[in-house]
Amino acid sequence: MSVPTTATPPTSDDGRDETPLEQLDRNTIELLNELRVAGTGIQVLLAFLLVAPFDTRFTTLSAFERYDYFVTLVCIAIAAALLIAPSIHHRILFRHRQKPYLLRVGNQTMIVGMVFLAAGLTGILVLISDLMFGGTAAAVAGIIAGVALGGLWFALPISRRYEAEEADPSLQRRGTG
């Protein structure tokens, strides 16, 4: 007499012994943890940018510095909106079996949000460098920040992704995770 089993066979192709629902749960937790890290940084930057105009020195900014400030503020605000979006999506779609959708959209909004965050960080460094040392220092700071953030946050993982897909073509079909 055989004993019936209720265990679901592993369906994950990454070597984990988890069901599709367990994989979705794990991916959701990973996404939320990543969003928490980015969210803290966004809160600090946005707070700084929102109070800066109330400083008495703000009225002495050059036209370039004012435009840089405004573009930076807009970039950080867009980043905040994009990085907060997955939370409200989750609340609205809670218990409606939409985790695959939430992960896909959360992944996309987080990546785009990080692009705007990188632009905002670069803008802040340009503004502060220009205020402290002038135009040449601002240009150098902007180039260094843009290249460093672009390389560290985007070029490095994208390069690794292409290497992994080249080594294992089955990775090209993968969704989130």
Short mmCIF file of C-alpha atoms in Angstrom, two decimals:
data_model
loop_
_atom_site.label_atom_id
_atom_site.label_comp_id
_atom_site.label_asym_id
_atom_site.label_seq_id
_atom_site.Cartn_x
_atom_site.Cartn_y
_atom_site.Cartn_z
CA MET A 1 0.00 0.00 0.00
CA SER A 2 1.51 3.33 -1.03
CA VAL A 3 1.22 6.41 1.11
CA PRO A 4 -0.26 9.37 -0.75
CA THR A 5 1.86 12.46 -0.68
CA THR A 6 0.61 16.02 -0.49
CA ALA A 7 3.98 17.55 -1.26
CA THR A 8 4.07 19.58 -4.43
CA PRO A 9 7.03 18.79 -6.65
CA PRO A 10 9.49 21.61 -7.06
CA THR A 11 8.69 23.76 -10.05
CA SER A 12 11.41 26.36 -9.71
CA ASP A 13 14.17 26.06 -12.29
CA ASP A 14 16.78 27.66 -10.04
CA GLY A 15 17.34 24.65 -7.78
CA ARG A 16 15.07 25.78 -4.98
CA ASP A 17 12.50 23.37 -3.67
CA GLU A 18 9.55 25.73 -3.72
CA THR A 19 6.14 25.90 -5.32
CA PRO A 20 5.21 28.73 -7.71
CA LEU A 21 3.34 30.45 -4.87
CA GLU A 22 6.30 30.14 -2.53
CA GLN A 23 8.53 31.59 -5.26
CA LEU A 24 6.12 34.52 -5.70
CA ASP A 25 6.10 35.10 -1.93
CA ARG A 26 9.91 35.04 -1.79
CA ASN A 27 10.22 37.39 -4.76
CA THR A 28 7.69 39.77 -3.19
CA ILE A 29 9.65 39.87 0.08
CA GLU A 30 12.90 40.50 -1.81
CA LEU A 31 11.31 43.35 -3.78
CA LEU A 32 9.86 44.93 -0.65
CA ASN A 33 13.22 44.77 1.13
CA GLU A 34 14.91 46.46 -1.82
CA LEU A 35 12.21 49.14 -1.89
CA ARG A 36 12.75 49.81 1.84
CA VAL A 37 16.43 50.58 1.24
CA ALA A 38 15.67 52.95 -1.63
CA GLY A 39 12.73 54.51 0.22
CA THR A 40 14.83 55.63 3.16
CA GLY A 41 17.28 57.42 0.88
CA ILE A 42 14.47 59.07 -1.04
CA GLN A 43 12.88 60.38 2.15
CA VAL A 44 16.09 62.06 3.28
CA LEU A 45 16.82 63.59 -0.14
CA LEU A 46 13.30 64.83 -0.67
CA ALA A 47 13.21 66.38 2.81
CA PHE A 48 16.48 68.20 2.11
CA LEU A 49 15.22 69.48 -1.23
CA LEU A 50 11.88 70.60 0.15
CA VAL A 51 13.41 72.73 2.94
CA ALA A 52 16.26 74.21 0.87
CA PRO A 53 14.19 77.06 -0.64
CA PHE A 54 13.42 78.33 2.87
CA ASP A 55 17.10 78.94 3.58
CA THR A 56 18.01 82.62 3.27
CA ARG A 57 20.94 81.82 0.96
CA PHE A 58 18.57 80.18 -1.55
CA THR A 59 17.64 83.61 -2.94
CA THR A 60 21.25 84.16 -4.03
CA LEU A 61 21.35 81.13 -6.36
CA SER A 62 22.31 81.72 -9.97
CA ALA A 63 19.90 80.84 -12.78
CA PHE A 64 21.87 77.62 -13.43
CA GLU A 65 21.68 76.64 -9.76
CA ARG A 66 17.93 77.30 -9.66
CA TYR A 67 17.34 75.15 -12.76
CA ASP A 68 19.59 72.43 -11.39
CA TYR A 69 17.72 72.53 -8.10
CA PHE A 70 14.33 72.31 -9.79
CA VAL A 71 15.31 69.46 -12.15
CA THR A 72 16.86 67.61 -9.19
CA LEU A 73 13.71 68.13 -7.10
CA VAL A 74 11.53 66.82 -9.94
CA CYS A 75 13.79 63.77 -10.44
CA ILE A 76 13.68 62.91 -6.73
CA ALA A 77 9.90 63.45 -6.60
CA ILE A 78 9.39 61.15 -9.61
CA ALA A 79 11.71 58.58 -8.03
CA ALA A 80 9.71 58.75 -4.80
CA ALA A 81 6.42 58.28 -6.67
CA LEU A 82 7.79 55.31 -8.62
CA LEU A 83 9.32 53.66 -5.55
CA ILE A 84 6.16 54.12 -3.49
CA ALA A 85 3.85 52.87 -6.27
CA PRO A 86 4.35 49.12 -5.61
CA SER A 87 3.14 49.58 -2.03
CA ILE A 88 -0.14 51.19 -3.00
CA HIS A 89 -0.60 48.71 -5.85
CA HIS A 90 -0.18 45.90 -3.32
CA ARG A 91 -2.71 47.44 -0.93
CA ILE A 92 -5.30 47.95 -3.69
CA LEU A 93 -4.79 44.48 -5.19
CA PHE A 94 -4.34 42.67 -1.84
CA ARG A 95 -6.02 39.26 -1.87
CA HIS A 96 -6.88 39.47 -5.55
CA ARG A 97 -4.22 36.95 -6.66
CA GLN A 98 -2.19 39.55 -8.53
CA LYS A 99 1.33 38.76 -7.28
CA PRO A 100 2.79 38.07 -10.75
CA TYR A 101 1.47 41.45 -11.90
CA LEU A 102 2.66 43.18 -8.72
CA LEU A 103 6.16 41.73 -9.10
CA ARG A 104 6.41 42.66 -12.78
CA VAL A 105 5.18 46.23 -12.26
CA GLY A 106 7.12 46.60 -8.99
CA ASN A 107 10.31 45.52 -10.73
CA GLN A 108 9.73 47.97 -13.59
CA THR A 109 8.82 50.93 -11.38
CA MET A 110 11.79 50.26 -9.12
CA ILE A 111 14.26 50.23 -12.03
CA VAL A 112 12.83 53.42 -13.54
CA GLY A 113 12.67 54.98 -10.07
CA MET A 114 16.35 54.21 -9.55
CA VAL A 115 17.17 55.93 -12.87
CA PHE A 116 15.47 59.09 -11.57
CA LEU A 117 17.17 58.67 -8.19
CA ALA A 118 20.57 58.45 -9.91
CA ALA A 119 19.75 61.63 -11.86
CA GLY A 120 18.63 63.34 -8.65
CA LEU A 121 21.77 62.33 -6.75
CA THR A 122 23.89 63.61 -9.60
CA GLY A 123 21.93 66.87 -9.61
CA ILE A 124 22.43 67.35 -5.88
CA LEU A 125 26.18 66.81 -6.23
CA VAL A 126 26.30 69.26 -9.13
CA LEU A 127 24.37 71.88 -7.13
CA ILE A 128 26.49 71.57 -4.01
CA SER A 129 29.74 71.50 -6.01
CA ASP A 130 28.69 74.59 -7.93
CA LEU A 131 27.78 76.45 -4.73
CA MET A 132 31.04 75.53 -3.03
CA PHE A 133 33.60 75.59 -5.84
CA GLY A 134 32.08 76.88 -9.08
CA GLY A 135 31.22 75.57 -12.52
CA THR A 136 34.25 73.40 -13.28
CA ALA A 137 33.92 71.48 -10.04
CA ALA A 138 30.19 71.06 -10.69
CA ALA A 139 30.85 69.64 -14.14
CA VAL A 140 33.49 67.24 -12.80
CA ALA A 141 31.25 66.16 -9.91
CA GLY A 142 28.31 65.63 -12.28
CA ILE A 143 30.35 63.53 -14.69
CA ILE A 144 31.91 61.43 -11.93
CA ALA A 145 28.57 60.90 -10.18
CA GLY A 146 26.75 60.07 -13.40
CA VAL A 147 29.40 57.60 -14.55
CA ALA A 148 29.80 56.03 -11.09
CA LEU A 149 26.07 55.59 -10.47
CA GLY A 150 25.37 54.50 -14.04
CA GLY A 151 28.20 51.99 -13.90
CA LEU A 152 27.56 50.65 -10.40
CA TRP A 153 23.77 50.57 -10.48
CA PHE A 154 23.10 49.73 -14.14
CA ALA A 155 26.06 48.80 -16.34
CA LEU A 156 27.56 46.27 -13.92
CA PRO A 157 24.38 44.20 -13.32
CA ILE A 158 23.29 44.49 -16.98
CA SER A 159 26.70 43.24 -18.08
CA ARG A 160 26.47 40.34 -15.63
CA ARG A 161 22.94 39.59 -16.84
CA TYR A 162 24.12 39.31 -20.46
CA GLU A 163 27.01 37.08 -19.40
CA ALA A 164 24.63 34.80 -17.49
CA GLU A 165 22.18 34.65 -20.42
CA GLU A 166 25.02 33.84 -22.80
CA ALA A 167 26.19 31.02 -20.54
CA ASP A 168 22.64 29.72 -20.01
CA PRO A 169 20.18 30.74 -22.77
CA SER A 170 17.24 29.45 -20.70
CA LEU A 171 17.64 32.54 -18.48
CA GLN A 172 16.43 34.75 -21.34
CA ARG A 173 12.91 33.38 -20.91
CA ARG A 174 12.73 34.04 -17.18
CA GLY A 175 10.39 36.58 -15.75
CA THR A 176 10.86 38.19 -12.37
CA GLY A 177 13.15 36.72 -9.77
#
